[in-house]
Structure formats: structure tokens, C-alpha cells
Amino acid sequence: MPFIMCYTNLSKDKIPQDFVEWISELVSDVLDKPMERITTTVMPDMMMMRMSTSDPTMIVQIHAIDRFDAERNPSYTEKLNKAIHEKLNMPANRVVFQYFPVDKTMVGLGL
């Protein structure tokens, strides 16, 4: 059920064609969640600033059931940040991760 939202000031033409699938697979692996349960949105061309500059930056929000806590989150951040740096050549301090724990009763899925 994870929902992934990536907000970035990178222009669409600077994001690899396979990025949506790639980040979905990455989060699936890192969080140990089935790929078919993941919903991903990537929003390029955003007006954004981080650390007093408009240099390339990204906010990655991940909403998931039973995955986030103080013990596991640093490991997720390390793995996700390393992979995004390699994929987009974005410095680690330009990517922010927000983890949102979701109660399973707060998600409705059409079957």
C-alpha cells in the first residue's frame, strides 16, 4: 500500500524515463513491500528552495502501514538517499525524506 510522492524542482526532461518504476521498485525492496501494492507520483518542475538555494532538490514522502519507527528509519534514509544520488546525481543533503505511518483502517482500496 505504500504511497510515494516525489516533489522536485528538476525539470521533467532531467528525470530519467524509468524513474517512476525505478523508485517504486527501490521502495518496494527497501521497505519489503510488494511492488503491486505501491502507488507512485513524481512531480517535476516544482518551485522549491532548500538550504537557501534553488539548486536541484527533492522531497520524498512515503506513506506506509507497519514500516516506520525510530530504529528502521535511518537505514531506509541511507539506502534511499544513496540510490537517488546515484540515479539523479543529486547531493545527499538536497534530498529530504518524510515517513508517514498509516493505520490500515485509513486506507480504502477498490477491488
mmCIF file with all atom_site columns, C-alpha atoms in Angstrom:
data_model
loop_
_atom_site.group_PDB
_atom_site.id
_atom_site.type_symbol
_atom_site.label_atom_id
_atom_site.label_alt_id
_atom_site.label_comp_id
_atom_site.label_asym_id
_atom_site.label_entity_id
_atom_site.label_seq_id
_atom_site.pdbx_PDB_ins_code
_atom_site.Cartn_x
_atom_site.Cartn_y
_atom_site.Cartn_z
_atom_site.occupancy
_atom_site.B_iso_or_equiv
_atom_site.pdbx_formal_charge
_atom_site.auth_seq_id
_atom_site.auth_comp_id
_atom_site.auth_asym_id
_atom_site.auth_atom_id
_atom_site.pdbx_PDB_model_num
ATOM 1   C CA . MET A 1 1   ? 0.000   0.000  0.000   1.00 0.00 ? 1   MET A CA 1
ATOM 2   C CA . PRO A 1 2   ? 2.877   2.424  0.166   1.00 0.00 ? 2   PRO A CA 1
ATOM 3   C CA . PHE A 1 3   ? 2.205   5.762  -1.460  1.00 0.00 ? 3   PHE A CA 1
ATOM 4   C CA . ILE A 1 4   ? 5.298   7.561  -2.754  1.00 0.00 ? 4   ILE A CA 1
ATOM 5   C CA . MET A 1 5   ? 5.240   11.234 -3.648  1.00 0.00 ? 5   MET A CA 1
ATOM 6   C CA . CYS A 1 6   ? 8.379   12.825 -5.068  1.00 0.00 ? 6   CYS A CA 1
ATOM 7   C CA . TYR A 1 7   ? 8.439   16.579 -5.397  1.00 0.00 ? 7   TYR A CA 1
ATOM 8   C CA . THR A 1 8   ? 11.395  18.085 -7.236  1.00 0.00 ? 8   THR A CA 1
ATOM 9   C CA . ASN A 1 9   ? 12.486  21.254 -8.945  1.00 0.00 ? 9   ASN A CA 1
ATOM 10  C CA . LEU A 1 10  ? 14.227  19.185 -11.613 1.00 0.00 ? 10  LEU A CA 1
ATOM 11  C CA . SER A 1 11  ? 12.629  19.663 -14.988 1.00 0.00 ? 11  SER A CA 1
ATOM 12  C CA . LYS A 1 12  ? 10.827  16.673 -16.452 1.00 0.00 ? 12  LYS A CA 1
ATOM 13  C CA . ASP A 1 13  ? 13.496  16.279 -19.136 1.00 0.00 ? 13  ASP A CA 1
ATOM 14  C CA . LYS A 1 14  ? 16.181  15.871 -16.419 1.00 0.00 ? 14  LYS A CA 1
ATOM 15  C CA . ILE A 1 15  ? 14.384  12.908 -14.829 1.00 0.00 ? 15  ILE A CA 1
ATOM 16  C CA . PRO A 1 16  ? 15.115  9.517  -16.409 1.00 0.00 ? 16  PRO A CA 1
ATOM 17  C CA . GLN A 1 17  ? 12.210  7.994  -18.322 1.00 0.00 ? 17  GLN A CA 1
ATOM 18  C CA . ASP A 1 18  ? 12.159  4.965  -15.997 1.00 0.00 ? 18  ASP A CA 1
ATOM 19  C CA . PHE A 1 19  ? 12.255  6.976  -12.738 1.00 0.00 ? 19  PHE A CA 1
ATOM 20  C CA . VAL A 1 20  ? 8.686   6.238  -11.586 1.00 0.00 ? 20  VAL A CA 1
ATOM 21  C CA . GLU A 1 21  ? 9.144   2.489  -11.988 1.00 0.00 ? 21  GLU A CA 1
ATOM 22  C CA . TRP A 1 22  ? 12.685  2.638  -10.605 1.00 0.00 ? 22  TRP A CA 1
ATOM 23  C CA . ILE A 1 23  ? 11.758  4.466  -7.376  1.00 0.00 ? 23  ILE A CA 1
ATOM 24  C CA . SER A 1 24  ? 8.732   2.189  -6.928  1.00 0.00 ? 24  SER A CA 1
ATOM 25  C CA . GLU A 1 25  ? 10.982  -0.867 -7.121  1.00 0.00 ? 25  GLU A CA 1
ATOM 26  C CA . LEU A 1 26  ? 13.523  0.768  -4.816  1.00 0.00 ? 26  LEU A CA 1
ATOM 27  C CA . VAL A 1 27  ? 10.930  1.498  -2.118  1.00 0.00 ? 27  VAL A CA 1
ATOM 28  C CA . SER A 1 28  ? 9.454   -1.984 -2.573  1.00 0.00 ? 28  SER A CA 1
ATOM 29  C CA . ASP A 1 29  ? 12.885  -3.502 -1.870  1.00 0.00 ? 29  ASP A CA 1
ATOM 30  C CA . VAL A 1 30  ? 13.844  -1.167 0.974   1.00 0.00 ? 30  VAL A CA 1
ATOM 31  C CA . LEU A 1 31  ? 10.514  -1.450 2.813   1.00 0.00 ? 31  LEU A CA 1
ATOM 32  C CA . ASP A 1 32  ? 9.950   -5.111 1.884   1.00 0.00 ? 32  ASP A CA 1
ATOM 33  C CA . LYS A 1 33  ? 6.524   -4.360 0.421   1.00 0.00 ? 33  LYS A CA 1
ATOM 34  C CA . PRO A 1 34  ? 5.079   -5.994 -2.721  1.00 0.00 ? 34  PRO A CA 1
ATOM 35  C CA . MET A 1 35  ? 5.525   -3.946 -5.877  1.00 0.00 ? 35  MET A CA 1
ATOM 36  C CA . GLU A 1 36  ? 1.891   -4.402 -6.917  1.00 0.00 ? 36  GLU A CA 1
ATOM 37  C CA . ARG A 1 37  ? 0.776   -2.516 -3.773  1.00 0.00 ? 37  ARG A CA 1
ATOM 38  C CA . ILE A 1 38  ? 2.798   0.638  -4.467  1.00 0.00 ? 38  ILE A CA 1
ATOM 39  C CA . THR A 1 39  ? 1.362   3.861  -5.899  1.00 0.00 ? 39  THR A CA 1
ATOM 40  C CA . THR A 1 40  ? 3.880   6.475  -7.027  1.00 0.00 ? 40  THR A CA 1
ATOM 41  C CA . THR A 1 41  ? 3.594   10.078 -8.130  1.00 0.00 ? 41  THR A CA 1
ATOM 42  C CA . VAL A 1 42  ? 6.510   12.196 -9.343  1.00 0.00 ? 42  VAL A CA 1
ATOM 43  C CA . MET A 1 43  ? 6.005   15.948 -9.611  1.00 0.00 ? 43  MET A CA 1
ATOM 44  C CA . PRO A 1 44  ? 8.829   17.690 -11.513 1.00 0.00 ? 44  PRO A CA 1
ATOM 45  C CA . ASP A 1 45  ? 9.222   21.382 -12.284 1.00 0.00 ? 45  ASP A CA 1
ATOM 46  C CA . MET A 1 46  ? 8.187   22.455 -8.782  1.00 0.00 ? 46  MET A CA 1
ATOM 47  C CA . MET A 1 47  ? 9.201   25.847 -7.420  1.00 0.00 ? 47  MET A CA 1
ATOM 48  C CA . MET A 1 48  ? 11.393  24.755 -4.493  1.00 0.00 ? 48  MET A CA 1
ATOM 49  C CA . MET A 1 49  ? 14.141  26.016 -2.247  1.00 0.00 ? 49  MET A CA 1
ATOM 50  C CA . ARG A 1 50  ? 16.314  24.128 0.226   1.00 0.00 ? 50  ARG A CA 1
ATOM 51  C CA . MET A 1 51  ? 19.169  25.436 2.313   1.00 0.00 ? 51  MET A CA 1
ATOM 52  C CA . SER A 1 52  ? 18.762  28.948 0.860   1.00 0.00 ? 52  SER A CA 1
ATOM 53  C CA . THR A 1 53  ? 19.201  27.859 -2.779  1.00 0.00 ? 53  THR A CA 1
ATOM 54  C CA . SER A 1 54  ? 17.086  26.658 -5.650  1.00 0.00 ? 54  SER A CA 1
ATOM 55  C CA . ASP A 1 55  ? 19.712  24.105 -6.669  1.00 0.00 ? 55  ASP A CA 1
ATOM 56  C CA . PRO A 1 56  ? 18.236  20.714 -7.614  1.00 0.00 ? 56  PRO A CA 1
ATOM 57  C CA . THR A 1 57  ? 16.380  19.286 -4.638  1.00 0.00 ? 57  THR A CA 1
ATOM 58  C CA . MET A 1 58  ? 13.760  16.659 -3.861  1.00 0.00 ? 58  MET A CA 1
ATOM 59  C CA . ILE A 1 59  ? 11.277  15.815 -1.129  1.00 0.00 ? 59  ILE A CA 1
ATOM 60  C CA . VAL A 1 60  ? 10.262  12.158 -0.990  1.00 0.00 ? 60  VAL A CA 1
ATOM 61  C CA . GLN A 1 61  ? 7.180   11.383 1.073   1.00 0.00 ? 61  GLN A CA 1
ATOM 62  C CA . ILE A 1 62  ? 6.395   7.748  1.776   1.00 0.00 ? 62  ILE A CA 1
ATOM 63  C CA . HIS A 1 63  ? 3.161   6.652  3.440   1.00 0.00 ? 63  HIS A CA 1
ATOM 64  C CA . ALA A 1 64  ? 3.053   3.015  4.574   1.00 0.00 ? 64  ALA A CA 1
ATOM 65  C CA . ILE A 1 65  ? 1.467   0.606  7.023   1.00 0.00 ? 65  ILE A CA 1
ATOM 66  C CA . ASP A 1 66  ? 3.647   -1.005 9.746   1.00 0.00 ? 66  ASP A CA 1
ATOM 67  C CA . ARG A 1 67  ? 7.055   0.123  8.499   1.00 0.00 ? 67  ARG A CA 1
ATOM 68  C CA . PHE A 1 68  ? 8.243   3.307  10.151  1.00 0.00 ? 68  PHE A CA 1
ATOM 69  C CA . ASP A 1 69  ? 9.908   3.758  13.524  1.00 0.00 ? 69  ASP A CA 1
ATOM 70  C CA . ALA A 1 70  ? 12.985  5.336  15.069  1.00 0.00 ? 70  ALA A CA 1
ATOM 71  C CA . GLU A 1 71  ? 15.044  2.159  14.698  1.00 0.00 ? 71  GLU A CA 1
ATOM 72  C CA . ARG A 1 72  ? 14.404  1.459  10.998  1.00 0.00 ? 72  ARG A CA 1
ATOM 73  C CA . ASN A 1 73  ? 14.038  4.932  9.507   1.00 0.00 ? 73  ASN A CA 1
ATOM 74  C CA . PRO A 1 74  ? 17.789  5.798  9.480   1.00 0.00 ? 74  PRO A CA 1
ATOM 75  C CA . SER A 1 75  ? 18.508  2.635  7.482   1.00 0.00 ? 75  SER A CA 1
ATOM 76  C CA . TYR A 1 76  ? 15.758  3.494  4.989   1.00 0.00 ? 76  TYR A CA 1
ATOM 77  C CA . THR A 1 77  ? 17.140  7.005  4.590   1.00 0.00 ? 77  THR A CA 1
ATOM 78  C CA . GLU A 1 78  ? 20.666  5.770  3.969   1.00 0.00 ? 78  GLU A CA 1
ATOM 79  C CA . LYS A 1 79  ? 19.611  3.242  1.313   1.00 0.00 ? 79  LYS A CA 1
ATOM 80  C CA . LEU A 1 80  ? 17.146  5.535  -0.444  1.00 0.00 ? 80  LEU A CA 1
ATOM 81  C CA . ASN A 1 81  ? 19.457  8.546  -0.414  1.00 0.00 ? 81  ASN A CA 1
ATOM 82  C CA . LYS A 1 82  ? 22.390  6.586  -1.822  1.00 0.00 ? 82  LYS A CA 1
ATOM 83  C CA . ALA A 1 83  ? 20.274  5.200  -4.651  1.00 0.00 ? 83  ALA A CA 1
ATOM 84  C CA . ILE A 1 84  ? 18.726  8.577  -5.540  1.00 0.00 ? 84  ILE A CA 1
ATOM 85  C CA . HIS A 1 85  ? 22.166  10.194 -5.535  1.00 0.00 ? 85  HIS A CA 1
ATOM 86  C CA . GLU A 1 86  ? 23.412  7.552  -7.972  1.00 0.00 ? 86  GLU A CA 1
ATOM 87  C CA . LYS A 1 87  ? 20.325  7.788  -10.211 1.00 0.00 ? 87  LYS A CA 1
ATOM 88  C CA . LEU A 1 88  ? 19.972  11.583 -10.355 1.00 0.00 ? 88  LEU A CA 1
ATOM 89  C CA . ASN A 1 89  ? 23.441  12.750 -9.277  1.00 0.00 ? 89  ASN A CA 1
ATOM 90  C CA . MET A 1 90  ? 21.720  14.799 -6.567  1.00 0.00 ? 90  MET A CA 1
ATOM 91  C CA . PRO A 1 91  ? 23.796  15.537 -3.453  1.00 0.00 ? 91  PRO A CA 1
ATOM 92  C CA . ALA A 1 92  ? 22.609  13.730 -0.325  1.00 0.00 ? 92  ALA A CA 1
ATOM 93  C CA . ASN A 1 93  ? 21.890  16.982 1.523   1.00 0.00 ? 93  ASN A CA 1
ATOM 94  C CA . ARG A 1 94  ? 19.478  18.035 -1.245  1.00 0.00 ? 94  ARG A CA 1
ATOM 95  C CA . VAL A 1 95  ? 17.039  15.164 -0.641  1.00 0.00 ? 95  VAL A CA 1
ATOM 96  C CA . VAL A 1 96  ? 14.589  15.133 2.273   1.00 0.00 ? 96  VAL A CA 1
ATOM 97  C CA . PHE A 1 97  ? 12.591  12.071 3.266   1.00 0.00 ? 97  PHE A CA 1
ATOM 98  C CA . GLN A 1 98  ? 9.338   12.188 5.171   1.00 0.00 ? 98  GLN A CA 1
ATOM 99  C CA . TYR A 1 99  ? 7.931   8.935  6.529   1.00 0.00 ? 99  TYR A CA 1
ATOM 100 C CA . PHE A 1 100 ? 4.248   8.768  7.322   1.00 0.00 ? 100 PHE A CA 1
ATOM 101 C CA . PRO A 1 101 ? 2.945   5.747  9.254   1.00 0.00 ? 101 PRO A CA 1
ATOM 102 C CA . VAL A 1 102 ? -0.581  4.850  8.151   1.00 0.00 ? 102 VAL A CA 1
ATOM 103 C CA . ASP A 1 103 ? -3.179  2.937  10.131  1.00 0.00 ? 103 ASP A CA 1
ATOM 104 C CA . LYS A 1 104 ? -4.564  0.177  7.906   1.00 0.00 ? 104 LYS A CA 1
ATOM 105 C CA . THR A 1 105 ? -8.102  1.293  8.676   1.00 0.00 ? 105 THR A CA 1
ATOM 106 C CA . MET A 1 106 ? -7.322  4.638  6.996   1.00 0.00 ? 106 MET A CA 1
ATOM 107 C CA . VAL A 1 107 ? -6.774  3.167  3.524   1.00 0.00 ? 107 VAL A CA 1
ATOM 108 C CA . GLY A 1 108 ? -9.509  2.019  1.171   1.00 0.00 ? 108 GLY A CA 1
ATOM 109 C CA . LEU A 1 109 ? -8.740  0.042  -1.956  1.00 0.00 ? 109 LEU A CA 1
ATOM 110 C CA . GLY A 1 110 ? -11.069 -0.744 -4.809  1.00 0.00 ? 110 GLY A CA 1
ATOM 111 C CA . LEU A 1 111 ? -11.031 -4.436 -5.610  1.00 0.00 ? 111 LEU A CA 1
#
